[in-house]
């Protein structure tokens, strides 16, 4: 006679599994709470010890920090302008040698519109000059 094994029901876990899960969760949670408390205490102690030094040296540190920030901002801005300029020069080179960079169609259409408008203004000025002479 073949024995029929009962189906596995995830809703009915064994008591030992539930106890193990609960114990693990509580242990991990408490460990993280204790670690965060130790970190907070170390931060407060560090600030208490560093505050007198920051107050004493603030006439030197604040201008130094502002100067370092301005130098850093200048380098970042310079790098951004340099990257933009190199891209523009590369785009102009590709346009000049006849390759078709992105946006060349729009540039060509704008050039044609400006040329047409300049030609139209020239013709109207010529007509205006003939009427008033």
PDB file of C-alpha atoms in Angstrom:
ATOM      1  CA  UNK A   1       0.000   0.000   0.000  1.00  0.00           C
ATOM      2  CA  UNK A   2       1.406   3.337  -1.062  1.00  0.00           C
ATOM      3  CA  UNK A   3       1.519   6.070   1.493  1.00  0.00           C
ATOM      4  CA  UNK A   4       0.109   9.419   0.484  1.00  0.00           C
ATOM      5  CA  UNK A   5       2.151  12.314   1.765  1.00  0.00           C
ATOM      6  CA  UNK A   6       0.259  15.395   2.882  1.00  0.00           C
ATOM      7  CA  UNK A   7       0.577  18.438   0.623  1.00  0.00           C
ATOM      8  CA  UNK A   8       2.899  21.217   1.699  1.00  0.00           C
ATOM      9  CA  UNK A   9       0.883  24.137   3.010  1.00  0.00           C
ATOM     10  CA  UNK A  10       2.909  27.370   3.296  1.00  0.00           C
ATOM     11  CA  UNK A  11       0.279  28.788   5.642  1.00  0.00           C
ATOM     12  CA  UNK A  12       1.019  26.106   8.208  1.00  0.00           C
ATOM     13  CA  UNK A  13       4.700  26.320   8.900  1.00  0.00           C
ATOM     14  CA  UNK A  14       6.213  24.409  11.687  1.00  0.00           C
ATOM     15  CA  UNK A  15       6.533  26.170  14.974  1.00  0.00           C
ATOM     16  CA  UNK A  16      10.336  25.878  14.946  1.00  0.00           C
ATOM     17  CA  UNK A  17      10.537  27.710  11.601  1.00  0.00           C
ATOM     18  CA  UNK A  18       8.370  30.538  12.897  1.00  0.00           C
ATOM     19  CA  UNK A  19      10.440  30.821  16.072  1.00  0.00           C
ATOM     20  CA  UNK A  20      13.672  30.868  14.026  1.00  0.00           C
ATOM     21  CA  UNK A  21      12.355  33.594  11.736  1.00  0.00           C
ATOM     22  CA  UNK A  22      11.111  35.700  14.623  1.00  0.00           C
ATOM     23  CA  UNK A  23      14.342  35.300  16.592  1.00  0.00           C
ATOM     24  CA  UNK A  24      16.432  36.222  13.565  1.00  0.00           C
ATOM     25  CA  UNK A  25      14.315  39.287  12.817  1.00  0.00           C
ATOM     26  CA  UNK A  26      14.428  40.501  16.414  1.00  0.00           C
ATOM     27  CA  UNK A  27      18.182  39.908  16.693  1.00  0.00           C
ATOM     28  CA  UNK A  28      18.915  41.705  13.436  1.00  0.00           C
ATOM     29  CA  UNK A  29      16.562  44.583  14.267  1.00  0.00           C
ATOM     30  CA  UNK A  30      18.027  45.104  17.721  1.00  0.00           C
ATOM     31  CA  UNK A  31      21.569  44.937  16.338  1.00  0.00           C
ATOM     32  CA  UNK A  32      20.789  47.646  13.803  1.00  0.00           C
ATOM     33  CA  UNK A  33      19.072  49.821  16.415  1.00  0.00           C
ATOM     34  CA  UNK A  34      22.093  49.505  18.731  1.00  0.00           C
ATOM     35  CA  UNK A  35      24.453  50.286  15.840  1.00  0.00           C
ATOM     36  CA  UNK A  36      22.473  53.402  14.929  1.00  0.00           C
ATOM     37  CA  UNK A  37      22.526  54.510  18.579  1.00  0.00           C
ATOM     38  CA  UNK A  38      26.295  54.057  18.791  1.00  0.00           C
ATOM     39  CA  UNK A  39      26.706  56.012  15.561  1.00  0.00           C
ATOM     40  CA  UNK A  40      24.535  58.839  16.898  1.00  0.00           C
ATOM     41  CA  UNK A  41      26.500  58.940  20.157  1.00  0.00           C
ATOM     42  CA  UNK A  42      29.824  59.021  18.305  1.00  0.00           C
ATOM     43  CA  UNK A  43      28.553  61.856  16.104  1.00  0.00           C
ATOM     44  CA  UNK A  44      27.440  63.907  19.098  1.00  0.00           C
ATOM     45  CA  UNK A  45      30.741  63.305  20.923  1.00  0.00           C
ATOM     46  CA  UNK A  46      32.678  64.258  17.799  1.00  0.00           C
ATOM     47  CA  UNK A  47      30.702  67.483  17.415  1.00  0.00           C
ATOM     48  CA  UNK A  48      31.180  68.346  21.087  1.00  0.00           C
ATOM     49  CA  UNK A  49      34.936  67.868  20.749  1.00  0.00           C
ATOM     50  CA  UNK A  50      35.244  69.614  17.375  1.00  0.00           C
ATOM     51  CA  UNK A  51      33.031  72.653  18.083  1.00  0.00           C
ATOM     52  CA  UNK A  52      35.631  74.621  20.107  1.00  0.00           C
ATOM     53  CA  UNK A  53      38.220  74.032  17.402  1.00  0.00           C
ATOM     54  CA  UNK A  54      35.766  75.128  14.706  1.00  0.00           C
ATOM     55  CA  UNK A  55      34.945  78.293  16.649  1.00  0.00           C
ATOM     56  CA  UNK A  56      38.612  79.109  17.227  1.00  0.00           C
ATOM     57  CA  UNK A  57      39.652  78.470  13.619  1.00  0.00           C
ATOM     58  CA  UNK A  58      36.506  79.762  11.883  1.00  0.00           C
ATOM     59  CA  UNK A  59      38.156  83.066  10.825  1.00  0.00           C
ATOM     60  CA  UNK A  60      40.568  80.922   8.807  1.00  0.00           C
ATOM     61  CA  UNK A  61      38.348  77.995   7.848  1.00  0.00           C
ATOM     62  CA  UNK A  62      35.384  79.947   6.453  1.00  0.00           C
ATOM     63  CA  UNK A  63      37.396  82.018   3.945  1.00  0.00           C
ATOM     64  CA  UNK A  64      39.404  78.918   3.047  1.00  0.00           C
ATOM     65  CA  UNK A  65      36.209  76.953   2.410  1.00  0.00           C
ATOM     66  CA  UNK A  66      34.765  79.787   0.308  1.00  0.00           C
ATOM     67  CA  UNK A  67      37.999  80.031  -1.666  1.00  0.00           C
ATOM     68  CA  UNK A  68      38.126  76.277  -2.265  1.00  0.00           C
ATOM     69  CA  UNK A  69      34.490  76.309  -3.374  1.00  0.00           C
ATOM     70  CA  UNK A  70      35.125  79.146  -5.831  1.00  0.00           C
ATOM     71  CA  UNK A  71      38.205  77.407  -7.218  1.00  0.00           C
ATOM     72  CA  UNK A  72      36.274  74.157  -7.627  1.00  0.00           C
ATOM     73  CA  UNK A  73      33.340  75.978  -9.242  1.00  0.00           C
ATOM     74  CA  UNK A  74      35.741  77.706 -11.631  1.00  0.00           C
ATOM     75  CA  UNK A  75      37.328  74.423 -12.675  1.00  0.00           C
ATOM     76  CA  UNK A  76      33.941  72.781 -13.202  1.00  0.00           C
ATOM     77  CA  UNK A  77      32.676  75.743 -15.229  1.00  0.00           C
ATOM     78  CA  UNK A  78      35.859  75.834 -17.277  1.00  0.00           C
ATOM     79  CA  UNK A  79      35.606  72.119 -17.989  1.00  0.00           C
ATOM     80  CA  UNK A  80      31.980  72.517 -19.053  1.00  0.00           C
ATOM     81  CA  UNK A  81      32.795  75.383 -21.402  1.00  0.00           C
ATOM     82  CA  UNK A  82      35.762  73.464 -22.802  1.00  0.00           C
ATOM     83  CA  UNK A  83      33.670  70.364 -23.462  1.00  0.00           C
ATOM     84  CA  UNK A  84      30.975  72.470 -25.128  1.00  0.00           C
ATOM     85  CA  UNK A  85      33.512  74.293 -27.280  1.00  0.00           C
ATOM     86  CA  UNK A  86      35.182  71.067 -28.392  1.00  0.00           C
ATOM     87  CA  UNK A  87      31.791  69.584 -29.317  1.00  0.00           C
ATOM     88  CA  UNK A  88      30.856  72.699 -31.293  1.00  0.00           C
ATOM     89  CA  UNK A  89      34.185  72.673 -33.125  1.00  0.00           C
ATOM     90  CA  UNK A  90      33.761  68.955 -33.912  1.00  0.00           C
ATOM     91  CA  UNK A  91      30.219  69.615 -35.189  1.00  0.00           C
ATOM     92  CA  UNK A  92      31.422  72.508 -37.372  1.00  0.00           C
ATOM     93  CA  UNK A  93      34.238  70.351 -38.761  1.00  0.00           C
ATOM     94  CA  UNK A  94      31.804  67.566 -39.687  1.00  0.00           C
ATOM     95  CA  UNK A  95      29.454  70.112 -41.270  1.00  0.00           C
ATOM     96  CA  UNK A  96      32.291  71.728 -43.243  1.00  0.00           C
ATOM     97  CA  UNK A  97      33.610  68.461 -44.697  1.00  0.00           C
ATOM     98  CA  UNK A  98      30.135  67.476 -45.883  1.00  0.00           C
ATOM     99  CA  UNK A  99      29.190  64.879 -43.326  1.00  0.00           C
ATOM    100  CA  UNK A 100      25.703  65.312 -42.001  1.00  0.00           C
ATOM    101  CA  UNK A 101      25.800  66.068 -38.245  1.00  0.00           C
ATOM    102  CA  UNK A 102      22.667  66.256 -36.123  1.00  0.00           C
ATOM    103  CA  UNK A 103      20.827  69.535 -36.714  1.00  0.00           C
ATOM    104  CA  UNK A 104      22.383  70.275 -40.104  1.00  0.00           C
ATOM    105  CA  UNK A 105      18.959  70.182 -41.793  1.00  0.00           C
ATOM    106  CA  UNK A 106      17.605  72.802 -39.419  1.00  0.00           C
ATOM    107  CA  UNK A 107      20.648  74.975 -40.022  1.00  0.00           C
ATOM    108  CA  UNK A 108      20.247  74.671 -43.794  1.00  0.00           C
ATOM    109  CA  UNK A 109      16.532  75.574 -43.597  1.00  0.00           C
ATOM    110  CA  UNK A 110      17.298  78.597 -41.409  1.00  0.00           C
ATOM    111  CA  UNK A 111      20.008  79.685 -43.834  1.00  0.00           C
ATOM    112  CA  UNK A 112      17.582  79.428 -46.748  1.00  0.00           C
ATOM    113  CA  UNK A 113      14.906  81.432 -44.889  1.00  0.00           C
ATOM    114  CA  UNK A 114      17.398  84.175 -44.040  1.00  0.00           C
ATOM    115  CA  UNK A 115      18.666  84.302 -47.621  1.00  0.00           C
ATOM    116  CA  UNK A 116      15.091  84.491 -48.954  1.00  0.00           C
ATOM    117  CA  UNK A 117      14.197  87.257 -46.483  1.00  0.00           C
ATOM    118  CA  UNK A 118      17.342  89.221 -47.395  1.00  0.00           C
ATOM    119  CA  UNK A 119      16.559  88.868 -51.112  1.00  0.00           C
ATOM    120  CA  UNK A 120      12.944  89.975 -50.507  1.00  0.00           C
ATOM    121  CA  UNK A 121      14.084  93.038 -48.528  1.00  0.00           C
ATOM    122  CA  UNK A 122      16.556  93.916 -51.272  1.00  0.00           C
ATOM    123  CA  UNK A 123      13.838  93.721 -53.953  1.00  0.00           C
ATOM    124  CA  UNK A 124      11.414  95.830 -51.905  1.00  0.00           C
ATOM    125  CA  UNK A 125      14.103  98.433 -51.268  1.00  0.00           C
ATOM    126  CA  UNK A 126      14.883  98.500 -54.983  1.00  0.00           C
ATOM    127  CA  UNK A 127      11.150  98.938 -55.819  1.00  0.00           C
ATOM    128  CA  UNK A 128      10.813 101.641 -53.163  1.00  0.00           C
ATOM    129  CA  UNK A 129      13.825 103.466 -54.611  1.00  0.00           C
ATOM    130  CA  UNK A 130      12.358 103.350 -58.135  1.00  0.00           C
ATOM    131  CA  UNK A 131       8.991 104.730 -56.961  1.00  0.00           C
ATOM    132  CA  UNK A 132      10.506 107.691 -55.136  1.00  0.00           C
ATOM    133  CA  UNK A 133      13.051 108.827 -57.716  1.00  0.00           C
TER     134      UNK A 133
END
